[in-house]
PDB file of C-alpha atoms and ligand atoms in Angstrom:
ATOM      1  CA  MET S   1     -17.237   9.478 -11.989  1.00 49.00           C
ATOM      2  CA  ALA S   2     -16.639   6.359  -9.882  1.00 47.00           C
ATOM      3  CA  ASN S   3     -16.049   3.106 -11.740  1.00 58.00           C
ATOM      4  CA  ARG S   4     -19.205   1.442 -10.328  1.00 78.00           C
ATOM      5  CA  ILE S   5     -17.260  -1.554  -8.996  1.00 93.00           C
ATOM      6  CA  PHE S   6     -17.107   0.152  -5.611  1.00 96.00           C
ATOM      7  CA  ALA S   7     -19.638   2.505  -4.052  1.00 96.00           C
ATOM      8  CA  GLU S   8     -18.733   6.122  -4.768  1.00 95.00           C
ATOM      9  CA  ASP S   9     -18.421   7.027  -1.102  1.00 96.00           C
ATOM     10  CA  ILE S  10     -16.196   4.230   0.243  1.00 97.00           C
ATOM     11  CA  LEU S  11     -13.437   6.716   1.096  1.00 97.00           C
ATOM     12  CA  GLN S  12     -15.709   9.663   1.895  1.00 97.00           C
ATOM     13  CA  GLY S  13     -14.022  12.131   4.245  1.00 96.00           C
ATOM     14  CA  LYS S  14     -10.665  10.331   4.197  1.00 97.00           C
ATOM     15  CA  ILE S  15      -7.420  12.197   3.638  1.00 98.00           C
ATOM     16  CA  ALA S  16      -4.881  10.321   1.519  1.00 98.00           C
ATOM     17  CA  PHE S  17      -1.184  11.189   1.278  1.00 98.00           C
ATOM     18  CA  VAL S  18       0.357   9.642  -1.858  1.00 98.00           C
ATOM     19  CA  THR S  19       4.059   9.658  -2.764  1.00 98.00           C
ATOM     20  CA  GLY S  20       4.965   9.430  -6.423  1.00 96.00           C
ATOM     21  CA  GLY S  21       1.400  10.617  -6.896  1.00 90.00           C
ATOM     22  CA  GLY S  22       2.123  12.756  -9.951  1.00 93.00           C
ATOM     23  CA  THR S  23       2.250   9.967 -12.511  1.00 93.00           C
ATOM     24  CA  GLY S  24       1.911   6.257 -13.269  1.00 95.00           C
ATOM     25  CA  ILE S  25       0.428   3.684 -10.955  1.00 97.00           C
ATOM     26  CA  THR S  26       0.325   5.881  -7.881  1.00 97.00           C
ATOM     27  CA  GLY S  27      -1.088   8.766  -9.879  1.00 97.00           C
ATOM     28  CA  GLY S  28      -3.904   6.404 -10.879  1.00 98.00           C
ATOM     29  CA  VAL S  29      -4.409   5.336  -7.276  1.00 98.00           C
ATOM     30  CA  ALA S  30      -4.588   8.991  -6.184  1.00 98.00           C
ATOM     31  CA  ARG S  31      -7.276   9.685  -8.807  1.00 98.00           C
ATOM     32  CA  ALA S  32      -9.244   6.559  -7.900  1.00 98.00           C
ATOM     33  CA  PHE S  33      -9.208   7.568  -4.232  1.00 98.00           C
ATOM     34  CA  ALA S  34     -10.401  11.046  -5.229  1.00 98.00           C
ATOM     35  CA  ARG S  35     -13.296   9.609  -7.256  1.00 97.00           C
ATOM     36  CA  HIS S  36     -14.355   7.583  -4.236  1.00 97.00           C
ATOM     37  CA  GLY S  37     -14.554  10.447  -1.759  1.00 98.00           C
ATOM     38  CA  ALA S  38     -11.004  11.023  -0.486  1.00 98.00           C
ATOM     39  CA  LYS S  39      -9.164  14.339  -0.440  1.00 98.00           C
ATOM     40  CA  LEU S  40      -5.598  14.140  -1.641  1.00 98.00           C
ATOM     41  CA  ALA S  41      -2.090  15.296  -0.866  1.00 98.00           C
ATOM     42  CA  ILE S  42       0.439  14.243  -3.498  1.00 98.00           C
ATOM     43  CA  THR S  43       4.184  14.529  -3.398  1.00 97.00           C
ATOM     44  CA  SER S  44       7.105  13.829  -5.717  1.00 96.00           C
ATOM     45  CA  ARG S  45      10.290  15.553  -6.812  1.00 95.00           C
ATOM     46  CA  LYS S  46       8.701  16.962  -9.963  1.00 92.00           C
ATOM     47  CA  ILE S  47       6.404  19.891  -9.283  1.00 94.00           C
ATOM     48  CA  GLU S  48       5.261  19.982 -12.977  1.00 93.00           C
ATOM     49  CA  SER S  49       3.758  16.481 -12.825  1.00 94.00           C
ATOM     50  CA  LEU S  50       2.239  17.240  -9.433  1.00 97.00           C
ATOM     51  CA  LYS S  51       0.554  20.371 -10.783  1.00 97.00           C
ATOM     52  CA  ALA S  52      -0.871  18.455 -13.760  1.00 97.00           C
ATOM     53  CA  MET S  53      -2.207  15.724 -11.454  1.00 98.00           C
ATOM     54  CA  LYS S  54      -3.684  18.261  -9.016  1.00 98.00           C
ATOM     55  CA  GLU S  55      -5.623  19.793 -11.929  1.00 98.00           C
ATOM     56  CA  LEU S  56      -6.936  16.405 -13.040  1.00 98.00           C
ATOM     57  CA  ILE S  57      -8.044  15.524  -9.513  1.00 98.00           C
ATOM     58  CA  GLU S  58      -9.738  18.871  -8.968  1.00 98.00           C
ATOM     59  CA  ASN S  59     -11.229  19.376 -12.428  1.00 98.00           C
ATOM     60  CA  GLU S  60     -12.081  15.830 -13.514  1.00 98.00           C
ATOM     61  CA  ASP S  61     -12.361  13.781 -10.328  1.00 97.00           C
ATOM     62  CA  GLY S  62     -14.228  16.400  -8.318  1.00 96.00           C
ATOM     63  CA  SER S  63     -12.043  16.354  -5.229  1.00 98.00           C
ATOM     64  CA  GLU S  64      -9.489  18.537  -3.499  1.00 98.00           C
ATOM     65  CA  CYS S  65      -5.740  18.076  -3.850  1.00 98.00           C
ATOM     66  CA  ILE S  66      -2.667  19.747  -2.471  1.00 98.00           C
ATOM     67  CA  ALA S  67       0.698  19.228  -4.161  1.00 98.00           C
ATOM     68  CA  VAL S  68       3.903  19.373  -2.145  1.00 97.00           C
ATOM     69  CA  ALA S  69       7.227  18.903  -3.909  1.00 97.00           C
ATOM     70  CA  GLY S  70       9.764  16.836  -2.010  1.00 97.00           C
ATOM     71  CA  ASP S  71      12.196  13.947  -2.154  1.00 98.00           C
ATOM     72  CA  VAL S  72      11.259  10.883  -0.091  1.00 98.00           C
ATOM     73  CA  ARG S  73      14.985  10.268   0.511  1.00 98.00           C
ATOM     74  CA  ASP S  74      15.126  13.463   2.543  1.00 98.00           C
ATOM     75  CA  PHE S  75      13.455  13.052   5.928  1.00 98.00           C
ATOM     76  CA  THR S  76      13.095  16.822   6.363  1.00 98.00           C
ATOM     77  CA  ASP S  77      11.234  17.078   3.028  1.00 98.00           C
ATOM     78  CA  VAL S  78       8.987  14.216   4.102  1.00 98.00           C
ATOM     79  CA  GLN S  79       8.262  15.735   7.509  1.00 98.00           C
ATOM     80  CA  ASN S  80       7.415  19.015   5.787  1.00 98.00           C
ATOM     81  CA  ALA S  81       5.014  17.352   3.330  1.00 98.00           C
ATOM     82  CA  ILE S  82       3.280  15.398   6.094  1.00 98.00           C
ATOM     83  CA  ALA S  83       3.036  18.494   8.310  1.00 98.00           C
ATOM     84  CA  ARG S  84       1.566  20.570   5.473  1.00 98.00           C
ATOM     85  CA  THR S  85      -1.005  17.880   4.768  1.00 98.00           C
ATOM     86  CA  ALA S  86      -2.028  17.537   8.417  1.00 97.00           C
ATOM     87  CA  GLU S  87      -2.167  21.324   8.774  1.00 98.00           C
ATOM     88  CA  HIS S  88      -4.268  21.762   5.623  1.00 98.00           C
ATOM     89  CA  TYR S  89      -6.759  18.954   6.199  1.00 98.00           C
ATOM     90  CA  GLY S  90      -6.543  18.396   9.966  1.00 97.00           C
ATOM     91  CA  SER S  91      -5.709  14.685   9.680  1.00 96.00           C
ATOM     92  CA  ILE S  92      -4.133  11.959   7.530  1.00 97.00           C
ATOM     93  CA  ASP S  93      -5.984   8.665   7.121  1.00 97.00           C
ATOM     94  CA  ILE S  94      -4.260   6.786   4.304  1.00 98.00           C
ATOM     95  CA  VAL S  95      -0.626   6.819   3.216  1.00 98.00           C
ATOM     96  CA  VAL S  96       0.372   5.302  -0.124  1.00 98.00           C
ATOM     97  CA  ASN S  97       4.097   4.814  -0.693  1.00 98.00           C
ATOM     98  CA  GLY S  98       4.526   4.763  -4.452  1.00 98.00           C
ATOM     99  CA  ALA S  99       7.664   6.798  -5.105  1.00 97.00           C
ATOM    100  CA  ALA S 100      10.173   4.513  -6.809  1.00 97.00           C
ATOM    101  CA  GLY S 101      13.250   4.525  -8.997  1.00 96.00           C
ATOM    102  CA  ASN S 102      13.834   2.001 -11.726  1.00 93.00           C
ATOM    103  CA  PHE S 103      16.110   1.276 -14.638  1.00 94.00           C
ATOM    104  CA  LEU S 104      17.563  -1.844 -16.201  1.00 94.00           C
ATOM    105  CA  CYS S 105      21.195  -2.558 -15.397  1.00 97.00           C
ATOM    106  CA  ALA S 106      23.282  -5.723 -15.127  1.00 98.00           C
ATOM    107  CA  ALA S 107      24.630  -6.300 -11.619  1.00 98.00           C
ATOM    108  CA  ASN S 108      28.238  -6.298 -12.816  1.00 98.00           C
ATOM    109  CA  GLU S 109      27.753  -2.911 -14.459  1.00 98.00           C
ATOM    110  CA  LEU S 110      25.715  -1.230 -11.727  1.00 98.00           C
ATOM    111  CA  SER S 111      27.603   1.311  -9.630  1.00 98.00           C
ATOM    112  CA  ALA S 112      27.415   1.268  -5.851  1.00 98.00           C
ATOM    113  CA  ASN S 113      25.680   4.624  -6.037  1.00 98.00           C
ATOM    114  CA  GLY S 114      23.170   3.321  -8.582  1.00 98.00           C
ATOM    115  CA  PHE S 115      22.256   0.431  -6.262  1.00 98.00           C
ATOM    116  CA  GLY S 116      22.103   2.728  -3.246  1.00 98.00           C
ATOM    117  CA  THR S 117      19.995   5.334  -5.036  1.00 98.00           C
ATOM    118  CA  VAL S 118      17.152   2.880  -5.672  1.00 98.00           C
ATOM    119  CA  ILE S 119      17.375   1.502  -2.117  1.00 98.00           C
ATOM    120  CA  ASP S 120      17.223   5.081  -0.848  1.00 98.00           C
ATOM    121  CA  ILE S 121      14.142   5.992  -2.885  1.00 98.00           C
ATOM    122  CA  ASP S 122      12.126   2.783  -2.502  1.00 98.00           C
ATOM    123  CA  THR S 123      13.121   1.355   0.872  1.00 98.00           C
ATOM    124  CA  LYS S 124      14.394   4.298   2.883  1.00 98.00           C
ATOM    125  CA  GLY S 125      11.747   6.539   1.318  1.00 98.00           C
ATOM    126  CA  THR S 126       8.992   4.164   2.409  1.00 98.00           C
ATOM    127  CA  PHE S 127      10.325   4.062   5.966  1.00 98.00           C
ATOM    128  CA  ASN S 128      10.754   7.865   6.049  1.00 98.00           C
ATOM    129  CA  VAL S 129       7.136   8.461   5.060  1.00 98.00           C
ATOM    130  CA  CYS S 130       5.723   5.819   7.417  1.00 98.00           C
ATOM    131  CA  ARG S 131       7.818   7.175  10.281  1.00 98.00           C
ATOM    132  CA  ALA S 132       6.871  10.798   9.636  1.00 98.00           C
ATOM    133  CA  ALA S 133       3.147   9.967   9.323  1.00 97.00           C
ATOM    134  CA  CYS S 134       2.978   7.628  12.314  1.00 96.00           C
ATOM    135  CA  GLU S 135       1.609  10.123  14.853  1.00 95.00           C
ATOM    136  CA  ASP S 136      -1.122  11.326  12.478  1.00 95.00           C
ATOM    137  CA  LEU S 137      -2.074   7.772  11.490  1.00 94.00           C
ATOM    138  CA  LYS S 138      -2.218   6.776  15.164  1.00 92.00           C
ATOM    139  CA  LYS S 139      -4.811   9.484  15.736  1.00 92.00           C
ATOM    140  CA  SER S 140      -6.941   8.455  12.751  1.00 89.00           C
ATOM    141  CA  ARG S 141      -6.389   4.678  13.259  1.00 84.00           C
ATOM    142  CA  CYS S 142      -6.178   4.186   9.510  1.00 86.00           C
ATOM    143  CA  GLN S 143      -3.619   2.698   7.187  1.00 96.00           C
ATOM    144  CA  ILE S 144      -0.560   2.474   4.971  1.00 98.00           C
ATOM    145  CA  ILE S 145      -0.312   0.869   1.517  1.00 98.00           C
ATOM    146  CA  ASN S 146       3.216   0.201   0.220  1.00 98.00           C
ATOM    147  CA  ILE S 147       3.644  -0.356  -3.507  1.00 98.00           C
ATOM    148  CA  SER S 148       6.043  -3.247  -3.995  1.00 98.00           C
ATOM    149  CA  ALA S 149       6.822  -5.641  -6.882  1.00 97.00           C
ATOM    150  CA  THR S 150       7.158  -9.370  -7.587  1.00 97.00           C
ATOM    151  CA  LEU S 151      10.719  -9.107  -8.967  1.00 96.00           C
ATOM    152  CA  HIS S 152      12.366 -10.488  -5.826  1.00 97.00           C
ATOM    153  CA  TYR S 153      10.121 -13.564  -5.402  1.00 98.00           C
ATOM    154  CA  LEU S 154      12.375 -15.375  -7.859  1.00 96.00           C
ATOM    155  CA  ALA S 155      15.262 -13.575  -9.541  1.00 95.00           C
ATOM    156  CA  THR S 156      14.930 -10.892 -12.186  1.00 94.00           C
ATOM    157  CA  PRO S 157      18.029 -10.170 -14.263  1.00 94.00           C
ATOM    158  CA  MET S 158      18.989  -6.492 -14.636  1.00 95.00           C
ATOM    159  CA  GLN S 159      16.896  -5.649 -11.584  1.00 96.00           C
ATOM    160  CA  ILE S 160      19.078  -6.503  -8.572  1.00 98.00           C
ATOM    161  CA  HIS S 161      18.716  -2.979  -7.182  1.00 98.00           C
ATOM    162  CA  VAL S 162      14.914  -2.894  -7.447  1.00 98.00           C
ATOM    163  CA  SER S 163      14.578  -6.496  -6.228  1.00 98.00           C
ATOM    164  CA  ALA S 164      16.609  -5.729  -3.096  1.00 98.00           C
ATOM    165  CA  ALA S 165      14.749  -2.470  -2.548  1.00 98.00           C
ATOM    166  CA  LYS S 166      11.291  -4.036  -2.828  1.00 98.00           C
ATOM    167  CA  ALA S 167      12.291  -6.971  -0.584  1.00 98.00           C
ATOM    168  CA  GLY S 168      13.051  -4.265   1.975  1.00 98.00           C
ATOM    169  CA  VAL S 169       9.675  -2.645   1.369  1.00 99.00           C
ATOM    170  CA  ASP S 170       7.948  -5.994   2.028  1.00 98.00           C
ATOM    171  CA  ALA S 171       9.904  -6.346   5.277  1.00 98.00           C
ATOM    172  CA  ILE S 172       8.740  -2.853   6.301  1.00 98.00           C
ATOM    173  CA  THR S 173       5.137  -3.838   5.532  1.00 98.00           C
ATOM    174  CA  ARG S 174       5.331  -6.961   7.688  1.00 98.00           C
ATOM    175  CA  ASN S 175       7.194  -5.391  10.603  1.00 98.00           C
ATOM    176  CA  LEU S 176       5.001  -2.323  10.798  1.00 98.00           C
ATOM    177  CA  SER S 177       1.827  -4.396  10.513  1.00 98.00           C
ATOM    178  CA  VAL S 178       2.841  -6.111  13.751  1.00 98.00           C
ATOM    179  CA  GLU S 179       4.216  -3.093  15.601  1.00 98.00           C
ATOM    180  CA  TRP S 180       1.654  -0.564  14.409  1.00 98.00           C
ATOM    181  CA  GLY S 181      -1.323  -2.892  14.122  1.00 97.00           C
ATOM    182  CA  ARG S 182      -1.378  -2.539  17.891  1.00 96.00           C
ATOM    183  CA  LEU S 183      -1.717   1.224  17.416  1.00 96.00           C
ATOM    184  CA  GLY S 184      -4.713   0.716  15.147  1.00 96.00           C
ATOM    185  CA  ILE S 185      -2.785   1.251  11.909  1.00 97.00           C
ATOM    186  CA  ARG S 186      -3.179  -1.395   9.191  1.00 98.00           C
ATOM    187  CA  VAL S 187      -0.120  -1.802   6.972  1.00 98.00           C
ATOM    188  CA  ASN S 188      -0.434  -3.649   3.676  1.00 98.00           C
ATOM    189  CA  GLY S 189       1.256  -3.722   0.291  1.00 98.00           C
ATOM    190  CA  ILE S 190       0.414  -4.242  -3.357  1.00 98.00           C
ATOM    191  CA  ALA S 191       2.830  -6.041  -5.685  1.00 98.00           C
ATOM    192  CA  PRO S 192       1.940  -5.148  -9.266  1.00 97.00           C
ATOM    193  CA  GLY S 193       3.125  -7.422 -12.052  1.00 95.00           C
ATOM    194  CA  PRO S 194       3.752  -5.987 -15.521  1.00 92.00           C
ATOM    195  CA  ILE S 195       1.444  -2.986 -15.910  1.00 95.00           C
ATOM    196  CA  GLU S 196       1.339  -1.883 -19.538  1.00 93.00           C
ATOM    197  CA  ASP S 197       0.000   1.650 -19.444  1.00 89.00           C
ATOM    198  CA  THR S 198       2.879   3.165 -17.458  1.00 90.00           C
ATOM    199  CA  GLU S 199       5.916   5.180 -18.509  1.00 83.00           C
ATOM    200  CA  GLY S 200       8.105   2.773 -16.526  1.00 80.00           C
ATOM    201  CA  MET S 201       6.942  -0.253 -18.511  1.00 83.00           C
ATOM    202  CA  LYS S 202       7.343   1.557 -21.818  1.00 82.00           C
ATOM    203  CA  ARG S 203      10.927   2.310 -20.831  1.00 80.00           C
ATOM    204  CA  LEU S 204      11.750  -1.081 -19.313  1.00 79.00           C
ATOM    205  CA  LEU S 205      10.078  -3.457 -21.741  1.00 81.00           C
ATOM    206  CA  PRO S 206      11.113  -3.552 -25.389  1.00 79.00           C
ATOM    207  CA  GLU S 207       7.978  -3.549 -27.596  1.00 80.00           C
ATOM    208  CA  ALA S 208       9.371  -6.581 -29.447  1.00 80.00           C
ATOM    209  CA  LEU S 209       9.139  -8.733 -26.306  1.00 83.00           C
ATOM    210  CA  LYS S 210       5.576  -7.792 -25.440  1.00 87.00           C
ATOM    211  CA  ASP S 211       3.744 -10.499 -27.401  1.00 89.00           C
ATOM    212  CA  LYS S 212       6.079 -13.213 -26.153  1.00 87.00           C
ATOM    213  CA  ILE S 213       5.607 -12.183 -22.539  1.00 85.00           C
ATOM    214  CA  THR S 214       1.836 -11.792 -22.905  1.00 91.00           C
ATOM    215  CA  LYS S 215       1.596 -15.455 -23.889  1.00 90.00           C
ATOM    216  CA  ARG S 216       3.401 -16.427 -20.697  1.00 88.00           C
ATOM    217  CA  ILE S 217       1.057 -14.541 -18.360  1.00 94.00           C
ATOM    218  CA  PRO S 218      -1.570 -17.022 -17.077  1.00 95.00           C
ATOM    219  CA  LEU S 219      -4.429 -14.516 -17.466  1.00 96.00           C
ATOM    220  CA  GLY S 220      -3.205 -13.750 -20.985  1.00 95.00           C
ATOM    221  CA  ARG S 221      -2.783 -10.002 -20.690  1.00 96.00           C
ATOM    222  CA  PHE S 222      -0.660  -7.310 -19.122  1.00 96.00           C
ATOM    223  CA  GLY S 223      -2.090  -5.502 -16.140  1.00 97.00           C
ATOM    224  CA  LYS S 224      -3.505  -1.998 -16.337  1.00 97.00           C
ATOM    225  CA  ILE S 225      -3.216   0.860 -13.860  1.00 97.00           C
ATOM    226  CA  LYS S 226      -6.939   0.309 -13.207  1.00 97.00           C
ATOM    227  CA  ASP S 227      -6.141  -3.175 -11.803  1.00 98.00           C
ATOM    228  CA  ILE S 228      -3.896  -1.599  -9.169  1.00 98.00           C
ATOM    229  CA  GLU S 229      -6.409   1.173  -8.481  1.00 98.00           C
ATOM    230  CA  ASN S 230      -9.044  -1.443  -7.679  1.00 98.00           C
ATOM    231  CA  ALA S 231      -6.702  -3.372  -5.369  1.00 98.00           C
ATOM    232  CA  ALA S 232      -5.813  -0.135  -3.560  1.00 98.00           C
ATOM    233  CA  LEU S 233      -9.467   0.883  -3.210  1.00 98.00           C
ATOM    234  CA  PHE S 234     -10.260  -2.508  -1.699  1.00 98.00           C
ATOM    235  CA  LEU S 235      -7.336  -2.409   0.753  1.00 98.00           C
ATOM    236  CA  ALA S 236      -8.081   1.185   1.756  1.00 98.00           C
ATOM    237  CA  SER S 237     -11.770   0.500   2.320  1.00 97.00           C
ATOM    238  CA  ASP S 238     -13.556  -0.941   5.335  1.00 96.00           C
ATOM    239  CA  ALA S 239     -13.995  -4.164   3.342  1.00 97.00           C
ATOM    240  CA  ALA S 240     -10.354  -4.865   4.249  1.00 97.00           C
ATOM    241  CA  SER S 241     -10.639  -3.840   7.902  1.00 97.00           C
ATOM    242  CA  TYR S 242      -9.212  -7.185   9.144  1.00 97.00           C
ATOM    243  CA  ILE S 243      -6.438  -7.371   6.542  1.00 98.00           C
ATOM    244  CA  ASN S 244      -3.048  -6.418   7.951  1.00 98.00           C
ATOM    245  CA  GLY S 245       0.504  -7.336   6.920  1.00 98.00           C
ATOM    246  CA  VAL S 246      -0.404  -8.640   3.474  1.00 98.00           C
ATOM    247  CA  THR S 247       1.219  -7.751   0.185  1.00 98.00           C
ATOM    248  CA  LEU S 248      -1.471  -8.380  -2.387  1.00 98.00           C
ATOM    249  CA  VAL S 249      -0.027  -9.649  -5.663  1.00 98.00           C
ATOM    250  CA  VAL S 250      -1.809  -8.208  -8.712  1.00 98.00           C
ATOM    251  CA  ASP S 251      -0.034  -9.835 -11.633  1.00 97.00           C
ATOM    252  CA  GLY S 252      -2.401 -12.233 -13.411  1.00 97.00           C
ATOM    253  CA  GLY S 253      -0.397 -15.126 -11.932  1.00 96.00           C
ATOM    254  CA  GLN S 254       2.756 -14.069 -13.769  1.00 94.00           C
ATOM    255  CA  TRP S 255       5.386 -14.665 -11.086  1.00 95.00           C
ATOM    256  CA  LEU S 256       4.095 -18.151 -10.270  1.00 95.00           C
ATOM    257  CA  GLN S 257       4.709 -19.064 -13.876  1.00 89.00           C
ATOM    258  CA  GLY S 258       8.361 -18.197 -13.237  1.00 82.00           C
ATOM    259  CA  THR S 259       8.620 -15.888 -16.204  1.00 60.00           C
ATOM    260  CA  SER S 260      11.006 -13.018 -15.721  1.00 61.00           C
ATOM    261  CA  LEU S 261      10.539  -9.968 -17.900  1.00 57.00           C
ATOM    262  CA  GLY S 262      14.093 -10.141 -19.121  1.00 47.00           C
TER     263      GLY S 262
HETATM  264  N1  COA A   1      21.741   2.547 -15.583  1.00 63.35           N
HETATM  265  C1  COA A   1      22.740   2.426 -14.688  1.00 63.35           C
HETATM  266  N2  COA A   1      22.919   3.290 -13.641  1.00 63.35           N
HETATM  267  C2  COA A   1      22.035   4.294 -13.537  1.00 63.35           C
HETATM  268  C3  COA A   1      20.953   4.481 -14.428  1.00 63.35           C
HETATM  269  C4  COA A   1      20.837   3.543 -15.503  1.00 63.35           C
HETATM  270  N3  COA A   1      19.861   3.654 -16.410  1.00 63.35           N
HETATM  271  N4  COA A   1      20.242   5.577 -14.051  1.00 63.35           N
HETATM  272  C5  COA A   1      20.852   6.059 -12.943  1.00 63.35           C
HETATM  273  N5  COA A   1      21.937   5.287 -12.639  1.00 63.35           N
HETATM  274  C6  COA A   1      22.905   5.498 -11.571  1.00 63.35           C
HETATM  275  C7  COA A   1      23.712   6.749 -11.922  1.00 63.35           C
HETATM  276  O1  COA A   1      24.768   6.437 -12.820  1.00 63.35           O
HETATM  277  C8  COA A   1      24.209   7.176 -10.541  1.00 63.35           C
HETATM  278  O2  COA A   1      25.318   6.413 -10.121  1.00 63.35           O
HETATM  279  P1  COA A   1      26.860   6.978 -10.275  1.00 63.35           P
HETATM  280  O3  COA A   1      26.918   8.206  -9.426  1.00 63.35           O
HETATM  281  O4  COA A   1      27.703   5.867  -9.766  1.00 63.35           O
HETATM  282  O5  COA A   1      27.055   7.256 -11.733  1.00 63.35           O
HETATM  283  C9  COA A   1      23.064   6.782  -9.640  1.00 63.35           C
HETATM  284  O6  COA A   1      22.271   5.816 -10.338  1.00 63.35           O
HETATM  285  C10 COA A   1      22.187   7.962  -9.312  1.00 63.35           C
HETATM  286  O7  COA A   1      21.704   8.508 -10.535  1.00 63.35           O
HETATM  287  P2  COA A   1      21.175  10.018 -10.639  1.00 63.35           P
HETATM  288  O8  COA A   1      20.592  10.212 -11.989  1.00 63.35           O
HETATM  289  O9  COA A   1      22.255  10.937 -10.174  1.00 63.35           O
HETATM  290  O10 COA A   1      20.086  10.020  -9.478  1.00 63.35           O
HETATM  291  P3  COA A   1      18.691  10.673  -9.407  1.00 63.35           P
HETATM  292  O11 COA A   1      18.380  10.709  -7.973  1.00 63.35           O
HETATM  293  O12 COA A   1      18.604  11.968 -10.146  1.00 63.35           O
HETATM  294  O13 COA A   1      17.702   9.644 -10.189  1.00 63.35           O
HETATM  295  C11 COA A   1      16.571   7.548 -10.546  1.00 63.35           C
HETATM  296  C12 COA A   1      17.774   8.267  -9.935  1.00 63.35           C
HETATM  297  C13 COA A   1      16.720   6.064 -10.272  1.00 63.35           C
HETATM  298  C14 COA A   1      15.297   8.049  -9.908  1.00 63.35           C
HETATM  299  C15 COA A   1      16.480   7.829 -12.049  1.00 63.35           C
HETATM  300  O14 COA A   1      17.672   7.448 -12.637  1.00 63.35           O
HETATM  301  C16 COA A   1      15.384   7.024 -12.706  1.00 63.35           C
HETATM  302  O15 COA A   1      15.595   5.953 -13.190  1.00 63.35           O
HETATM  303  N6  COA A   1      14.176   7.617 -12.791  1.00 63.35           N
HETATM  304  C17 COA A   1      13.021   6.917 -13.309  1.00 63.35           C
HETATM  305  C18 COA A   1      11.994   6.797 -12.216  1.00 63.35           C
HETATM  306  C19 COA A   1      11.035   5.698 -12.511  1.00 63.35           C
HETATM  307  O16 COA A   1      11.160   4.951 -13.422  1.00 63.35           O
HETATM  308  N7  COA A   1      10.012   5.584 -11.699  1.00 63.35           N
HETATM  309  C20 COA A   1       9.046   4.558 -11.893  1.00 63.35           C
HETATM  310  C21 COA A   1       9.464   3.342 -11.127  1.00 63.35           C
HETATM  311  S1  COA A   1       8.635   1.892 -11.672  1.00 63.35           S
END
């Protein structure tokens, strides 16, 4: 059932391709899109989580979903996933780039390959998917939503790799909004702050620090996956039809307070 904030049919007939769609924030976005009329294609490296998400979307959200395993770092995998989606549904209207790698590591302990791996997944992966989907998106004159972060607005210790990678994602969002806006494709981003009901946050944030950090978030709470779902629904809908090149921060005001999570 839709959440009643938005009309149930705001994405009726749209085809959404979601990377990292098996779990976490982007899994939530995929389900929210499904509950509001979209048909889904989800991709990630892990076929088990994709299968579980496909079942949820089909059995609980009442939509259709295809699951295609692939690694966003591999352009051939990405081209294959996009081609299968376009072949199955006939078009692609919305692309959500959510596949991401993350772990805590001090800069002086991080290996060159560790840094490069996160850049490859987040930044190169986002470009690969946008590039591979461009022709289909041109036909449908629809949009891209890139999931970013607020880590790089100031400096976040132990997160140099993710900060650099998401700064690159924001650059992709801005550049493509200008180049591809002219093709009728809107390109926007969402920068979630600390979202509590995700595996990533459980892994990255020691439980002992949670209360302390909660007090420093201006809205007095951690975000929930639902907060990002609602931002994505808004950006994907016609209500945002003149919004292009924006990365919408959804963090309760946390980064402006200058509080790092470390
Ligand atoms: N601390 C330091 N370095 C790490 C690390 C950690 N916790 N995890 C991975 N690395 C380094 C590895 O040591 C390796 O570098 P090396 O060859 O110099 O040793 C490099 O990163 C690649 O790691 P590997 O495990 O071979 O790559 P992978 O492609 O299988 O997985 C990640 C990489 C980043 C996806 C995986 O480690 C990870 O963290 N997954 C979690 C995904 C996640 O949290 N997603 C939600 C994002 S919010």
